[in-house]
């Protein structure tokens, strides 16, 4: 077990592509860290550099305090689980799991014992003498995990290990991975595309975009206090709603009406030297049916009326899509997010507002509905560079590029 | 629906039978001739009236044929081994690495394969005479390797490309060196390809007549196809047809054995189950 430190690590491919740019990351011993980001943002490349499968162009990689830039994968003592599982098809499950131990030249009894142990943990004991071709997807996945855990490496690297499984198995395997990591306490770096995996599995989440780290933190913190538009739009499903907003005479002029600027936001905007044109971000769950709001809560937000487009009842709550007039918010980050999600899925960039209302709401499609939203939870972003102008005061110091 | 499939089956079946008959008739004819006595050789009967093993005895009595058989087996085996080993290494590099000159290498090897061999025979003859390779085993092994290598590289790189690269990465992560990854993971998976290539190269060397007749002059290195053409009967004045037929039957046996031996190793679908398929 060991900590992993990336110190200004970059990767430039021979064809000139810079896949990873100046990544600084400290992963503590035993920590479970998730790398997320849209396709092509450099997650796999980062992982491969930690593994030693790709050379590091510049910067330093330290495992357990030791510089390992020039070490071969076999000398780093790290195990990896591949998206494709990469099981050796000519070997049985037992031989697959024993392979790393045989290469390490352990004696036969130790190998047998360790393989049996790992097989028991992963419930693979009855399958030990089968070939990978005769296993189901979930079983193959577990063999791949088994091959990683048998030799108690310093760290696990996993590159989208569950993405080839169907939805139900993925949920099952997610708990297996989580339990296994807690049990073994091995430092783990896990790459995923999946929101849920990112939010539920890790101690900390690293959000990457175009080879650069956008924000690092515990999942809840990224959700509540996104550093910039990209993080705000990437984390959360359905994603945050974005609207254009103009600062005028002490209020924010938006498609939802004039939003009063409270003391907190005024102070933050002044401090951040904000422009007049802004992007307003509101998460779906911060809306509520105005009929269901008590006086006390009502004062903390504001109301508006909008035609109801679609109502999706989820049982526990209702997703209500409202049409609002006015131009859609635009910025490089939002376009990238829309491209990654497929424009249809990414509601934030459209003129539709996604809201999550209580299940008790009597809202129906086609009517004009009065809806309330929480002013304390809104975010304001600078459209030019995407930074969040409304991070809570105590946190501003942690925001790179902001005047502290 | 069922009707059309039966009809199609019958049609294909007939076609298959026609092809097999066309291909096998000359072989059976030769076998039949090899068992006939000189007197009945030209009677035009498919089943010999008088069976004899005399022809087989004849070819093994003289040293001529046995020497040629030894030469053929030795030269073909050595050339095959070297071509497959070199070809495997080249194909592995071509399928896995990006190195300067890769396209040129592939292009040149394709060029060699396309070059008409007959136009190379006279220069080769001169070169080998100068170098003292004429009428020696290496004198045949070298050109065989040259012409077999493109074939080997092509077939093998197709096989290597089928093997998921992730397997090699996984082996490295599991603690294997580059060499161990190749020997313990990649080579076993490429085995069908290695055997297929070996069979093709062996057949090419075994059947060659052009180089063998131009680059040899004595029994020292003459191979069977050439030796056959120099065949005389047991005595100067006897018709050698029966003996030639017997020899022709004998030299197909090593090929059949070779193919049967390796064919059992060519199991298709060996890589299935490696990655999510
Ligand atoms: N061998 C290579 N040569 C040149 N560019 C490459 C190479 N491998 C990857 N890239 C580029 O580097 C960038 C990062 O790739 P990477 O595989 O790390 O993305 P990723 O975040 O893992 O994406 P995904 O989620 O689709 O797996 C991409 O733009 C890709 O095109
Ligand atoms: Mg990837």
XYZ file of N, CA and C and ligand atoms in Angstrom, chain A residues 39-40 42-45 83 159-160 191 193, ligand 2:
34
model
N -15.470 12.049 -22.791
C -14.616 11.176 -23.595
C -13.451 11.973 -24.180
N -12.264 11.380 -24.104
C -11.092 12.018 -24.700
C -10.429 13.068 -23.836
N -8.488 12.543 -21.312
C -7.173 12.139 -20.805
C -7.210 11.263 -19.572
N -8.359 10.700 -19.234
C -8.449 9.847 -18.048
C -7.601 8.595 -18.204
N -7.807 7.894 -19.321
C -7.061 6.649 -19.530
C -5.570 6.934 -19.625
N -5.231 8.014 -20.297
C -3.815 8.353 -20.434
C -3.188 8.576 -19.059
N -10.926 -2.265 -18.945
C -12.323 -2.214 -19.379
C -12.700 -3.484 -20.137
N -9.776 0.989 -15.164
C -10.211 1.844 -16.264
C -11.598 1.402 -16.719
N -12.595 2.130 -16.311
C -13.994 1.819 -16.632
C -14.283 0.324 -16.508
N -11.256 4.996 -13.054
C -11.724 5.863 -14.127
C -13.144 5.472 -14.495
N -17.044 6.860 -16.542
C -17.850 7.764 -17.331
C -19.148 8.040 -16.590
Mg -10.475 5.771 -21.671
